[in-house]
Amino acid sequence: MFGRSSVLAKGSLLRNFSSSSSSGVLKIGDILTQTRTFSNDDVCQYSKLSHDVNPLHFDSESARAAGLEDRLVHGLLVASLFPWIISSHFSGAIYVSQSLHFRSPVYVGDEIVGEVKAISIKQSKKRYIAKLSTKCFKNGELLVLDGEAMAILPTLALEHDSRRS
């Protein structure tokens, strides 16, 4: 029924969407995904914005001395996949909250699949409050990050955003 792999929704232009229906409308159980490989430049740019200059992100020797395989990608940079997924499908969405549990390290160059799954949707006036399960997988298999998010959506109609490509 639903899986981690990205599929083309039947009859639409949406990419990275998995659903039991092809209506183009978000329903409970629907999964939206985005894949990204974080580069050294991504880590450097994030560090400049966040002022997080922990040597575990920049120095392989320090990372290995701490018991890691190599330099880490900032956890919140990895988690930034979630608002990207939501905003690319729902223009005008308001990201209300996010809980995060870091399960396994992400290293520069790892391919990460971000997944947002609708677990509850409630209508409130002319908008929708969506509770979402959020997960990131390394190489599509190993869970590296999970949590839950809440977002206020202006509509349940899914959009395709060309910025995702």
PDB file of N, CA and C in Angstrom, residues 35-43 73-81 84 106-113 136:
ATOM      1  N   THR A  35      14.558  13.342  -1.524  1.00  0.00           N
ATOM      2  CA  THR A  35      15.897  12.788  -1.342  1.00  0.00           C
ATOM      3  C   THR A  35      16.930  13.890  -1.502  1.00  0.00           C
ATOM      4  N   ARG A  36      17.935  13.847  -0.619  1.00  0.00           N
ATOM      5  CA  ARG A  36      18.998  14.847  -0.703  1.00  0.00           C
ATOM      6  C   ARG A  36      20.303  14.257  -0.198  1.00  0.00           C
ATOM      7  N   THR A  37      21.383  14.606  -0.850  1.00  0.00           N
ATOM      8  CA  THR A  37      22.721  14.273  -0.394  1.00  0.00           C
ATOM      9  C   THR A  37      23.350  15.570   0.095  1.00  0.00           C
ATOM     10  N   PHE A  38      23.697  15.610   1.378  1.00  0.00           N
ATOM     11  CA  PHE A  38      24.260  16.826   1.967  1.00  0.00           C
ATOM     12  C   PHE A  38      25.758  16.894   1.689  1.00  0.00           C
ATOM     13  N   SER A  39      26.190  18.037   1.180  1.00  0.00           N
ATOM     14  CA  SER A  39      27.583  18.239   0.779  1.00  0.00           C
ATOM     15  C   SER A  39      28.356  19.011   1.843  1.00  0.00           C
ATOM     16  N   ASN A  40      29.664  19.073   1.658  1.00  0.00           N
ATOM     17  CA  ASN A  40      30.513  19.883   2.521  1.00  0.00           C
ATOM     18  C   ASN A  40      30.071  21.348   2.464  1.00  0.00           C
ATOM     19  N   ASP A  41      29.719  21.829   1.274  1.00  0.00           N
ATOM     20  CA  ASP A  41      29.258  23.215   1.136  1.00  0.00           C
ATOM     21  C   ASP A  41      27.975  23.452   1.932  1.00  0.00           C
ATOM     22  N   ASP A  42      27.045  22.485   1.921  1.00  0.00           N
ATOM     23  CA  ASP A  42      25.814  22.610   2.718  1.00  0.00           C
ATOM     24  C   ASP A  42      26.154  22.790   4.195  1.00  0.00           C
ATOM     25  N   VAL A  43      27.084  21.960   4.696  1.00  0.00           N
ATOM     26  CA  VAL A  43      27.479  22.020   6.100  1.00  0.00           C
ATOM     27  C   VAL A  43      28.121  23.377   6.414  1.00  0.00           C
ATOM     28  N   VAL A  73      26.906  15.810   9.475  1.00  0.00           N
ATOM     29  CA  VAL A  73      26.002  16.855   8.989  1.00  0.00           C
ATOM     30  C   VAL A  73      25.199  17.308  10.211  1.00  0.00           C
ATOM     31  N   HIS A  74      24.996  18.600  10.356  1.00  0.00           N
ATOM     32  CA  HIS A  74      24.198  19.124  11.473  1.00  0.00           C
ATOM     33  C   HIS A  74      22.817  18.466  11.469  1.00  0.00           C
ATOM     34  N   GLY A  75      22.364  18.025  12.631  1.00  0.00           N
ATOM     35  CA  GLY A  75      21.067  17.360  12.738  1.00  0.00           C
ATOM     36  C   GLY A  75      19.912  18.220  12.263  1.00  0.00           C
ATOM     37  N   LEU A  76      19.943  19.511  12.602  1.00  0.00           N
ATOM     38  CA  LEU A  76      18.843  20.375  12.175  1.00  0.00           C
ATOM     39  C   LEU A  76      18.885  20.658  10.681  1.00  0.00           C
ATOM     40  N   LEU A  77      20.056  20.565  10.081  1.00  0.00           N
ATOM     41  CA  LEU A  77      20.133  20.681   8.621  1.00  0.00           C
ATOM     42  C   LEU A  77      19.428  19.491   7.979  1.00  0.00           C
ATOM     43  N   VAL A  78      19.643  18.295   8.519  1.00  0.00           N
ATOM     44  CA  VAL A  78      18.948  17.108   8.013  1.00  0.00           C
ATOM     45  C   VAL A  78      17.437  17.284   8.208  1.00  0.00           C
ATOM     46  N   ALA A  79      17.036  17.764   9.381  1.00  0.00           N
ATOM     47  CA  ALA A  79      15.613  17.959   9.685  1.00  0.00           C
ATOM     48  C   ALA A  79      14.967  19.022   8.793  1.00  0.00           C
ATOM     49  N   SER A  80      15.779  19.860   8.155  1.00  0.00           N
ATOM     50  CA  SER A  80      15.211  20.886   7.268  1.00  0.00           C
ATOM     51  C   SER A  80      14.526  20.279   6.048  1.00  0.00           C
ATOM     52  N   LEU A  81      14.705  18.983   5.826  1.00  0.00           N
ATOM     53  CA  LEU A  81      13.970  18.319   4.746  1.00  0.00           C
ATOM     54  C   LEU A  81      12.458  18.391   4.985  1.00  0.00           C
ATOM     55  N   TRP A  84      10.793  21.648   3.948  1.00  0.00           N
ATOM     56  CA  TRP A  84      10.957  21.714   2.496  1.00  0.00           C
ATOM     57  C   TRP A  84       9.898  20.858   1.812  1.00  0.00           C
ATOM     58  N   VAL A 106      24.510  11.230  10.537  1.00  0.00           N
ATOM     59  CA  VAL A 106      24.496  11.474   9.096  1.00  0.00           C
ATOM     60  C   VAL A 106      25.828  12.126   8.765  1.00  0.00           C
ATOM     61  N   TYR A 107      26.521  11.558   7.785  1.00  0.00           N
ATOM     62  CA  TYR A 107      27.826  12.058   7.383  1.00  0.00           C
ATOM     63  C   TYR A 107      27.734  12.789   6.054  1.00  0.00           C
ATOM     64  N   VAL A 108      28.660  13.712   5.841  1.00  0.00           N
ATOM     65  CA  VAL A 108      28.734  14.430   4.570  1.00  0.00           C
ATOM     66  C   VAL A 108      28.797  13.394   3.450  1.00  0.00           C
ATOM     67  N   GLY A 109      27.929  13.559   2.452  1.00  0.00           N
ATOM     68  CA  GLY A 109      27.891  12.647   1.310  1.00  0.00           C
ATOM     69  C   GLY A 109      26.855  11.547   1.412  1.00  0.00           C
ATOM     70  N   ASP A 110      26.236  11.376   2.597  1.00  0.00           N
ATOM     71  CA  ASP A 110      25.184  10.356   2.738  1.00  0.00           C
ATOM     72  C   ASP A 110      23.928  10.782   1.982  1.00  0.00           C
ATOM     73  N   GLU A 111      23.292   9.829   1.304  1.00  0.00           N
ATOM     74  CA  GLU A 111      22.001  10.094   0.666  1.00  0.00           C
ATOM     75  C   GLU A 111      20.913   9.901   1.715  1.00  0.00           C
ATOM     76  N   ILE A 112      20.095  10.946   1.904  1.00  0.00           N
ATOM     77  CA  ILE A 112      19.050  10.938   2.923  1.00  0.00           C
ATOM     78  C   ILE A 112      17.695  11.091   2.245  1.00  0.00           C
ATOM     79  N   VAL A 113      16.750  10.236   2.638  1.00  0.00           N
ATOM     80  CA  VAL A 113      15.375  10.341   2.161  1.00  0.00           C
ATOM     81  C   VAL A 113      14.536  10.866   3.319  1.00  0.00           C
ATOM     82  N   CYS A 136      13.658  10.415   8.556  1.00  0.00           N
ATOM     83  CA  CYS A 136      14.733  10.463   7.563  1.00  0.00           C
ATOM     84  C   CYS A 136      15.456   9.127   7.593  1.00  0.00           C
TER      85      CYS A 136
END
